[in-house]
Amino acid sequence: MRREGQNLVIAIDGPAGAGKSTVARQVSKDLGYIYIDTGAMYRALTLKALRLDVLLSDEEALTSLAKETQIQLTYKDHTQVIIMDGEDVSVDIRTPQVSQHVSLVAKVPGVRTEMVKLQRKLAENGGVVMDGRDIGTFVLPEAECKIFLTASARERAIRRARDLEAAGYKVDIQQLEKEIAMRDQIDSTREMAPLVQAHDAIIMDTTDMSFNEVVDKIKEHIRQI
Ligand code: DC
């Protein structure tokens, strides 16, 4: 049902590197909504687990870690800042090391339960654009607008390479494509809330679309709700 004013909930899901976060950030900015990048929460917890040398196959330890970790989101110029236990980890969660391990942490049911609680709380007043893997299917199944963004594996690797190069990393596209495929495989086959398209989501293959085209198409859809 259509909510009044600025209270819509918009869920953007899709595989790694499909452009969800840049698109979600722009849509939220244009609508005056809050942007919530849920992948950043799983990344923050992964960073903490790696720093503490927690075995990533130890589901109990990861669940305890999720329960005792404080994750908060704040905003600077429409950009999300992620605070873990009082520390701004927005940059540290984007390292290749975190990217390579995050799927293992995100597949733990106890970890997901904690993160989903926080995500639902953040969205309870509406007026949010939330991106992730299971937002439309599991976290916010009542979202008024669900978009599933995808692109070819090659194109997604090229986009991730651009981001990494801009951050000063040297990248091997073929290796990156392999890592992205591996992450998609873990995210899509996990037991709890896997990456799948919601039955009522609009699917958009962005391989041959420009950033502006994607943003405009989503906003056009929102106008029609
Ligand atoms: O979007 P991202 O690359 O920052 O996501 C990091 C990881 O977290 C990715 O492996 C999938 C996982 N994730 C998830 O399982 N559920 C979400 N809602 C968001 C991300």
PDB file of C-alpha atoms and ligand atoms in Angstrom:
ATOM      1  CA  MET A   1       0.000   0.000   0.000  1.00  0.00           C
ATOM      2  CA  ARG A   2       1.222   3.531  -0.821  1.00  0.00           C
ATOM      3  CA  ARG A   3       2.480   5.374   2.231  1.00  0.00           C
ATOM      4  CA  GLU A   4       2.078   9.115   2.645  1.00  0.00           C
ATOM      5  CA  GLY A   5       4.838  11.627   1.887  1.00  0.00           C
ATOM      6  CA  GLN A   6       8.428  10.527   2.189  1.00  0.00           C
ATOM      7  CA  ASN A   7       7.935   7.231   3.899  1.00  0.00           C
ATOM      8  CA  LEU A   8       8.419   4.696   1.159  1.00  0.00           C
ATOM      9  CA  VAL A   9      10.755   1.776   1.677  1.00  0.00           C
ATOM     10  CA  ILE A  10      12.915   0.960  -1.338  1.00  0.00           C
ATOM     11  CA  ALA A  11      14.850  -2.310  -1.448  1.00  0.00           C
ATOM     12  CA  ILE A  12      17.713  -2.738  -3.905  1.00  0.00           C
ATOM     13  CA  ASP A  13      19.231  -6.199  -4.116  1.00  0.00           C
ATOM     14  CA  GLY A  14      21.609  -7.948  -6.471  1.00  0.00           C
ATOM     15  CA  PRO A  15      25.005  -9.624  -6.786  1.00  0.00           C
ATOM     16  CA  ALA A  16      28.408  -8.080  -6.022  1.00  0.00           C
ATOM     17  CA  GLY A  17      29.437  -5.235  -8.285  1.00  0.00           C
ATOM     18  CA  ALA A  18      26.040  -4.675  -9.930  1.00  0.00           C
ATOM     19  CA  GLY A  19      26.204  -0.994  -8.948  1.00  0.00           C
ATOM     20  CA  LYS A  20      23.698  -1.181  -6.096  1.00  0.00           C
ATOM     21  CA  SER A  21      25.451   1.166  -3.709  1.00  0.00           C
ATOM     22  CA  THR A  22      26.203   4.006  -6.142  1.00  0.00           C
ATOM     23  CA  VAL A  23      22.685   3.801  -7.549  1.00  0.00           C
ATOM     24  CA  ALA A  24      21.031   3.503  -4.123  1.00  0.00           C
ATOM     25  CA  ARG A  25      23.040   6.459  -2.808  1.00  0.00           C
ATOM     26  CA  GLN A  26      21.967   8.685  -5.723  1.00  0.00           C
ATOM     27  CA  VAL A  27      18.296   7.638  -5.526  1.00  0.00           C
ATOM     28  CA  SER A  28      18.251   8.316  -1.769  1.00  0.00           C
ATOM     29  CA  LYS A  29      19.881  11.696  -2.271  1.00  0.00           C
ATOM     30  CA  ASP A  30      17.399  12.705  -4.996  1.00  0.00           C
ATOM     31  CA  LEU A  31      14.416  11.638  -2.872  1.00  0.00           C
ATOM     32  CA  GLY A  32      15.757  13.012   0.424  1.00  0.00           C
ATOM     33  CA  TYR A  33      15.732   9.502   1.881  1.00  0.00           C
ATOM     34  CA  ILE A  34      18.221   7.763   4.144  1.00  0.00           C
ATOM     35  CA  TYR A  35      20.604   5.332   2.430  1.00  0.00           C
ATOM     36  CA  ILE A  36      21.459   2.107   4.229  1.00  0.00           C
ATOM     37  CA  ASP A  37      24.233  -0.095   2.843  1.00  0.00           C
ATOM     38  CA  THR A  38      23.723  -3.409   4.627  1.00  0.00           C
ATOM     39  CA  GLY A  39      26.812  -5.015   3.088  1.00  0.00           C
ATOM     40  CA  ALA A  40      28.869  -2.536   5.127  1.00  0.00           C
ATOM     41  CA  MET A  41      27.514  -4.095   8.325  1.00  0.00           C
ATOM     42  CA  TYR A  42      28.661  -7.594   7.333  1.00  0.00           C
ATOM     43  CA  ARG A  43      31.964  -6.111   6.251  1.00  0.00           C
ATOM     44  CA  ALA A  44      32.464  -4.356   9.618  1.00  0.00           C
ATOM     45  CA  LEU A  45      31.927  -7.595  11.470  1.00  0.00           C
ATOM     46  CA  THR A  46      34.310  -9.395   9.095  1.00  0.00           C
ATOM     47  CA  LEU A  47      36.947  -6.751   9.754  1.00  0.00           C
ATOM     48  CA  LYS A  48      36.601  -7.279  13.480  1.00  0.00           C
ATOM     49  CA  ALA A  49      36.763 -11.078  13.124  1.00  0.00           C
ATOM     50  CA  LEU A  50      39.924 -10.806  11.007  1.00  0.00           C
ATOM     51  CA  ARG A  51      41.547  -8.396  13.451  1.00  0.00           C
ATOM     52  CA  LEU A  52      40.798 -10.729  16.350  1.00  0.00           C
ATOM     53  CA  ASP A  53      41.836 -13.845  14.406  1.00  0.00           C
ATOM     54  CA  VAL A  54      38.435 -15.467  14.905  1.00  0.00           C
ATOM     55  CA  LEU A  55      38.186 -18.670  12.902  1.00  0.00           C
ATOM     56  CA  LEU A  56      35.688 -17.901  10.127  1.00  0.00           C
ATOM     57  CA  SER A  57      34.337 -21.440  10.240  1.00  0.00           C
ATOM     58  CA  ASP A  58      33.439 -21.037  13.928  1.00  0.00           C
ATOM     59  CA  GLU A  59      29.756 -20.074  13.702  1.00  0.00           C
ATOM     60  CA  GLU A  60      29.302 -19.821  17.458  1.00  0.00           C
ATOM     61  CA  ALA A  61      32.225 -17.438  17.868  1.00  0.00           C
ATOM     62  CA  LEU A  62      30.997 -15.294  14.968  1.00  0.00           C
ATOM     63  CA  THR A  63      27.484 -15.188  16.403  1.00  0.00           C
ATOM     64  CA  SER A  64      28.835 -14.059  19.813  1.00  0.00           C
ATOM     65  CA  LEU A  65      30.951 -11.459  18.063  1.00  0.00           C
ATOM     66  CA  ALA A  66      27.866 -10.139  16.224  1.00  0.00           C
ATOM     67  CA  LYS A  67      25.951  -9.909  19.498  1.00  0.00           C
ATOM     68  CA  GLU A  68      28.644  -7.960  21.309  1.00  0.00           C
ATOM     69  CA  THR A  69      29.581  -5.609  18.461  1.00  0.00           C
ATOM     70  CA  GLN A  70      28.079  -2.127  18.274  1.00  0.00           C
ATOM     71  CA  ILE A  71      27.393  -1.073  14.710  1.00  0.00           C
ATOM     72  CA  GLN A  72      26.075   2.403  13.979  1.00  0.00           C
ATOM     73  CA  LEU A  73      25.491   4.321  10.776  1.00  0.00           C
ATOM     74  CA  THR A  74      25.920   8.060  10.486  1.00  0.00           C
ATOM     75  CA  TYR A  75      26.055  10.328   7.448  1.00  0.00           C
ATOM     76  CA  LYS A  76      28.489  12.902   6.047  1.00  0.00           C
ATOM     77  CA  ASP A  77      27.286  14.657   2.854  1.00  0.00           C
ATOM     78  CA  HIS A  78      24.884  11.809   2.025  1.00  0.00           C
ATOM     79  CA  THR A  79      27.684   9.286   2.361  1.00  0.00           C
ATOM     80  CA  GLN A  80      27.225   6.563   4.925  1.00  0.00           C
ATOM     81  CA  VAL A  81      29.827   6.403   7.672  1.00  0.00           C
ATOM     82  CA  ILE A  82      30.014   3.099   9.499  1.00  0.00           C
ATOM     83  CA  ILE A  83      31.048   3.110  13.114  1.00  0.00           C
ATOM     84  CA  MET A  84      32.067  -0.161  14.750  1.00  0.00           C
ATOM     85  CA  ASP A  85      32.541  -0.086  18.517  1.00  0.00           C
ATOM     86  CA  GLY A  86      33.060   3.669  18.311  1.00  0.00           C
ATOM     87  CA  GLU A  87      35.615   3.543  15.460  1.00  0.00           C
ATOM     88  CA  ASP A  88      34.984   4.858  11.931  1.00  0.00           C
ATOM     89  CA  VAL A  89      35.772   1.798   9.777  1.00  0.00           C
ATOM     90  CA  SER A  90      34.305   3.116   6.491  1.00  0.00           C
ATOM     91  CA  VAL A  91      37.647   2.816   4.677  1.00  0.00           C
ATOM     92  CA  ASP A  92      38.995  -0.323   6.356  1.00  0.00           C
ATOM     93  CA  ILE A  93      35.935  -2.415   5.416  1.00  0.00           C
ATOM     94  CA  ARG A  94      36.664  -1.968   1.680  1.00  0.00           C
ATOM     95  CA  THR A  95      40.021  -3.780   1.561  1.00  0.00           C
ATOM     96  CA  PRO A  96      40.369  -6.822  -0.733  1.00  0.00           C
ATOM     97  CA  GLN A  97      41.035  -8.921   2.393  1.00  0.00           C
ATOM     98  CA  VAL A  98      37.618  -8.071   3.836  1.00  0.00           C
ATOM     99  CA  SER A  99      35.949  -8.589   0.420  1.00  0.00           C
ATOM    100  CA  GLN A 100      37.477 -12.046   0.125  1.00  0.00           C
ATOM    101  CA  HIS A 101      36.182 -13.216   3.503  1.00  0.00           C
ATOM    102  CA  VAL A 102      32.888 -11.413   4.045  1.00  0.00           C
ATOM    103  CA  SER A 103      30.652 -14.066   2.423  1.00  0.00           C
ATOM    104  CA  LEU A 104      31.837 -16.606   4.983  1.00  0.00           C
ATOM    105  CA  VAL A 105      30.756 -14.346   7.831  1.00  0.00           C
ATOM    106  CA  ALA A 106      27.495 -13.311   6.127  1.00  0.00           C
ATOM    107  CA  LYS A 107      26.364 -16.900   5.721  1.00  0.00           C
ATOM    108  CA  VAL A 108      26.239 -17.558   9.463  1.00  0.00           C
ATOM    109  CA  PRO A 109      22.565 -17.555  10.584  1.00  0.00           C
ATOM    110  CA  GLY A 110      23.349 -16.075  14.029  1.00  0.00           C
ATOM    111  CA  VAL A 111      25.232 -13.209  12.394  1.00  0.00           C
ATOM    112  CA  ARG A 112      22.367 -12.535   9.979  1.00  0.00           C
ATOM    113  CA  THR A 113      19.799 -12.536  12.774  1.00  0.00           C
ATOM    114  CA  GLU A 114      21.687  -9.755  14.581  1.00  0.00           C
ATOM    115  CA  MET A 115      22.244  -7.675  11.451  1.00  0.00           C
ATOM    116  CA  VAL A 116      18.643  -8.043  10.278  1.00  0.00           C
ATOM    117  CA  LYS A 117      17.353  -6.796  13.663  1.00  0.00           C
ATOM    118  CA  LEU A 118      19.396  -3.635  13.233  1.00  0.00           C
ATOM    119  CA  GLN A 119      18.383  -3.232   9.578  1.00  0.00           C
ATOM    120  CA  ARG A 120      14.667  -3.503  10.361  1.00  0.00           C
ATOM    121  CA  LYS A 121      15.022  -0.970  13.152  1.00  0.00           C
ATOM    122  CA  LEU A 122      16.745   1.483  10.825  1.00  0.00           C
ATOM    123  CA  ALA A 123      13.916   1.160   8.296  1.00  0.00           C
ATOM    124  CA  GLU A 124      10.975   1.286  10.694  1.00  0.00           C
ATOM    125  CA  ASN A 125      10.023   4.884   9.901  1.00  0.00           C
ATOM    126  CA  GLY A 126      10.321   4.452   6.145  1.00  0.00           C
ATOM    127  CA  GLY A 127      11.969   7.020   3.886  1.00  0.00           C
ATOM    128  CA  VAL A 128      14.866   4.657   3.243  1.00  0.00           C
ATOM    129  CA  VAL A 129      16.711   3.106   0.352  1.00  0.00           C
ATOM    130  CA  MET A 130      18.338  -0.082   1.607  1.00  0.00           C
ATOM    131  CA  ASP A 131      20.680  -2.189  -0.488  1.00  0.00           C
ATOM    132  CA  GLY A 132      21.885  -5.735   0.059  1.00  0.00           C
ATOM    133  CA  ARG A 133      21.134  -9.296  -0.998  1.00  0.00           C
ATOM    134  CA  ASP A 134      18.002 -10.233   0.951  1.00  0.00           C
ATOM    135  CA  ILE A 135      16.283  -6.898   1.552  1.00  0.00           C
ATOM    136  CA  GLY A 136      13.237  -7.509  -0.660  1.00  0.00           C
ATOM    137  CA  THR A 137      12.943 -11.196   0.187  1.00  0.00           C
ATOM    138  CA  PHE A 138      13.688 -11.291   3.893  1.00  0.00           C
ATOM    139  CA  VAL A 139      14.617  -8.064   5.695  1.00  0.00           C
ATOM    140  CA  LEU A 140      11.818  -5.848   4.362  1.00  0.00           C
ATOM    141  CA  PRO A 141       9.388  -8.050   2.430  1.00  0.00           C
ATOM    142  CA  GLU A 142       6.756  -5.282   2.699  1.00  0.00           C
ATOM    143  CA  ALA A 143       8.935  -2.761   0.837  1.00  0.00           C
ATOM    144  CA  GLU A 144       6.820  -0.792  -1.641  1.00  0.00           C
ATOM    145  CA  CYS A 145       9.547  -0.820  -4.266  1.00  0.00           C
ATOM    146  CA  LYS A 146      11.899  -3.728  -4.938  1.00  0.00           C
ATOM    147  CA  ILE A 147      14.628  -3.576  -7.537  1.00  0.00           C
ATOM    148  CA  PHE A 148      16.965  -6.429  -8.443  1.00  0.00           C
ATOM    149  CA  LEU A 149      20.056  -5.017 -10.131  1.00  0.00           C
ATOM    150  CA  THR A 150      22.341  -7.273 -12.057  1.00  0.00           C
ATOM    151  CA  ALA A 151      25.012  -7.157 -14.784  1.00  0.00           C
ATOM    152  CA  SER A 152      27.284  -9.680 -16.501  1.00  0.00           C
ATOM    153  CA  ALA A 153      30.083 -11.091 -14.325  1.00  0.00           C
ATOM    154  CA  ARG A 154      32.687  -9.471 -16.586  1.00  0.00           C
ATOM    155  CA  GLU A 155      31.083  -6.034 -16.371  1.00  0.00           C
ATOM    156  CA  ARG A 156      30.782  -6.335 -12.597  1.00  0.00           C
ATOM    157  CA  ALA A 157      34.482  -7.227 -12.331  1.00  0.00           C
ATOM    158  CA  ILE A 158      35.377  -4.226 -14.507  1.00  0.00           C
ATOM    159  CA  ARG A 159      33.325  -1.920 -12.263  1.00  0.00           C
ATOM    160  CA  ARG A 160      34.891  -3.300  -9.073  1.00  0.00           C
ATOM    161  CA  ALA A 161      38.357  -2.954 -10.636  1.00  0.00           C
ATOM    162  CA  ARG A 162      37.666   0.717 -11.321  1.00  0.00           C
ATOM    163  CA  ASP A 163      36.700   1.282  -7.665  1.00  0.00           C
ATOM    164  CA  LEU A 164      39.738  -0.582  -6.378  1.00  0.00           C
ATOM    165  CA  GLU A 165      42.125   1.208  -8.742  1.00  0.00           C
ATOM    166  CA  ALA A 166      40.685   4.546  -7.634  1.00  0.00           C
ATOM    167  CA  ALA A 167      41.441   3.490  -4.054  1.00  0.00           C
ATOM    168  CA  GLY A 168      45.060   2.762  -5.024  1.00  0.00           C
ATOM    169  CA  TYR A 169      44.976  -1.057  -5.386  1.00  0.00           C
ATOM    170  CA  LYS A 170      46.554  -2.991  -8.256  1.00  0.00           C
ATOM    171  CA  VAL A 171      44.014  -5.390  -9.736  1.00  0.00           C
ATOM    172  CA  ASP A 172      43.879  -8.393 -12.002  1.00  0.00           C
ATOM    173  CA  ILE A 173      40.469  -8.396 -13.704  1.00  0.00           C
ATOM    174  CA  GLN A 174      40.416 -12.151 -14.273  1.00  0.00           C
ATOM    175  CA  GLN A 175      41.217 -12.830 -10.636  1.00  0.00           C
ATOM    176  CA  LEU A 176      38.589 -10.307  -9.580  1.00  0.00           C
ATOM    177  CA  GLU A 177      35.983 -11.959 -11.819  1.00  0.00           C
ATOM    178  CA  LYS A 178      36.776 -15.311 -10.188  1.00  0.00           C
ATOM    179  CA  GLU A 179      36.459 -13.836  -6.698  1.00  0.00           C
ATOM    180  CA  ILE A 180      33.149 -12.179  -7.551  1.00  0.00           C
ATOM    181  CA  ALA A 181      31.817 -15.465  -8.964  1.00  0.00           C
ATOM    182  CA  MET A 182      32.910 -17.259  -5.795  1.00  0.00           C
ATOM    183  CA  ARG A 183      31.193 -14.672  -3.594  1.00  0.00           C
ATOM    184  CA  ASP A 184      27.981 -14.898  -5.678  1.00  0.00           C
ATOM    185  CA  GLN A 185      28.093 -18.673  -5.326  1.00  0.00           C
ATOM    186  CA  ILE A 186      28.378 -18.527  -1.508  1.00  0.00           C
ATOM    187  CA  ASP A 187      25.758 -15.749  -1.231  1.00  0.00           C
ATOM    188  CA  SER A 188      23.258 -17.557  -3.507  1.00  0.00           C
ATOM    189  CA  THR A 189      23.543 -21.004  -2.003  1.00  0.00           C
ATOM    190  CA  ARG A 190      23.656 -20.250   1.718  1.00  0.00           C
ATOM    191  CA  GLU A 191      20.929 -21.676   3.906  1.00  0.00           C
ATOM    192  CA  MET A 192      19.543 -18.475   5.414  1.00  0.00           C
ATOM    193  CA  ALA A 193      18.160 -15.678   3.204  1.00  0.00           C
ATOM    194  CA  PRO A 194      20.225 -16.425   0.093  1.00  0.00           C
ATOM    195  CA  LEU A 195      20.672 -13.994  -2.758  1.00  0.00           C
ATOM    196  CA  VAL A 196      17.596 -14.498  -4.943  1.00  0.00           C
ATOM    197  CA  GLN A 197      15.330 -12.140  -6.813  1.00  0.00           C
ATOM    198  CA  ALA A 198      12.089 -11.397  -4.920  1.00  0.00           C
ATOM    199  CA  HIS A 199       9.054 -12.564  -6.931  1.00  0.00           C
ATOM    200  CA  ASP A 200       7.713  -8.985  -6.926  1.00  0.00           C
ATOM    201  CA  ALA A 201      11.029  -7.257  -7.724  1.00  0.00           C
ATOM    202  CA  ILE A 202      11.736  -5.423 -10.941  1.00  0.00           C
ATOM    203  CA  ILE A 203      14.827  -6.903 -12.534  1.00  0.00           C
ATOM    204  CA  MET A 204      17.234  -4.526 -14.244  1.00  0.00           C
ATOM    205  CA  ASP A 205      20.240  -5.791 -16.168  1.00  0.00           C
ATOM    206  CA  THR A 206      22.585  -2.801 -16.099  1.00  0.00           C
ATOM    207  CA  THR A 207      25.365  -4.295 -18.283  1.00  0.00           C
ATOM    208  CA  ASP A 208      24.670  -1.859 -21.109  1.00  0.00           C
ATOM    209  CA  MET A 209      23.011   0.911 -19.136  1.00  0.00           C
ATOM    210  CA  SER A 210      24.612   4.131 -17.936  1.00  0.00           C
ATOM    211  CA  PHE A 211      24.478   5.095 -14.287  1.00  0.00           C
ATOM    212  CA  ASN A 212      22.006   7.922 -15.051  1.00  0.00           C
ATOM    213  CA  GLU A 213      19.742   5.593 -17.017  1.00  0.00           C
ATOM    214  CA  VAL A 214      19.549   3.183 -14.084  1.00  0.00           C
ATOM    215  CA  VAL A 215      18.824   5.956 -11.569  1.00  0.00           C
ATOM    216  CA  ASP A 216      16.183   7.551 -13.837  1.00  0.00           C
ATOM    217  CA  LYS A 217      14.451   4.231 -14.447  1.00  0.00           C
ATOM    218  CA  ILE A 218      14.211   3.504 -10.721  1.00  0.00           C
ATOM    219  CA  LYS A 219      12.892   6.988  -9.974  1.00  0.00           C
ATOM    220  CA  GLU A 220      10.352   6.644 -12.787  1.00  0.00           C
ATOM    221  CA  HIS A 221       9.153   3.426 -11.219  1.00  0.00           C
ATOM    222  CA  ILE A 222       8.923   5.044  -7.773  1.00  0.00           C
ATOM    223  CA  ARG A 223       6.804   7.880  -9.220  1.00  0.00           C
ATOM    224  CA  GLN A 224       4.298   5.302 -10.436  1.00  0.00           C
ATOM    225  CA  ILE A 225       3.814   3.622  -7.064  1.00  0.00           C
TER     226      ILE A 225
HETATM  227  O1   DC B   1      27.424  -5.435  -1.046  1.00  0.00           O
HETATM  228  P1   DC B   1      28.773  -5.854  -0.455  1.00  0.00           P
HETATM  229  O2   DC B   1      29.745  -6.365  -1.474  1.00  0.00           O
HETATM  230  O3   DC B   1      29.367  -4.795   0.400  1.00  0.00           O
HETATM  231  O4   DC B   1      28.400  -7.088   0.483  1.00  0.00           O
HETATM  232  C1   DC B   1      29.360  -7.722   1.264  1.00  0.00           C
HETATM  233  C2   DC B   1      28.948  -9.149   1.554  1.00  0.00           C
HETATM  234  O5   DC B   1      27.876  -9.179   2.485  1.00  0.00           O
HETATM  235  C3   DC B   1      28.535 -10.008   0.369  1.00  0.00           C
HETATM  236  O6   DC B   1      29.298 -11.185   0.345  1.00  0.00           O
HETATM  237  C4   DC B   1      27.118 -10.370   0.616  1.00  0.00           C
HETATM  238  C5   DC B   1      26.866 -10.052   2.054  1.00  0.00           C
HETATM  239  N1   DC B   1      25.579  -9.414   2.244  1.00  0.00           N
HETATM  240  C6   DC B   1      24.540 -10.200   2.623  1.00  0.00           C
HETATM  241  O7   DC B   1      24.702 -11.403   2.761  1.00  0.00           O
HETATM  242  N2   DC B   1      23.338  -9.645   2.873  1.00  0.00           N
HETATM  243  C7   DC B   1      23.141  -8.336   2.727  1.00  0.00           C
HETATM  244  N3   DC B   1      21.937  -7.812   2.987  1.00  0.00           N
HETATM  245  C8   DC B   1      24.200  -7.511   2.309  1.00  0.00           C
HETATM  246  C9   DC B   1      25.420  -8.084   2.055  1.00  0.00           C
END
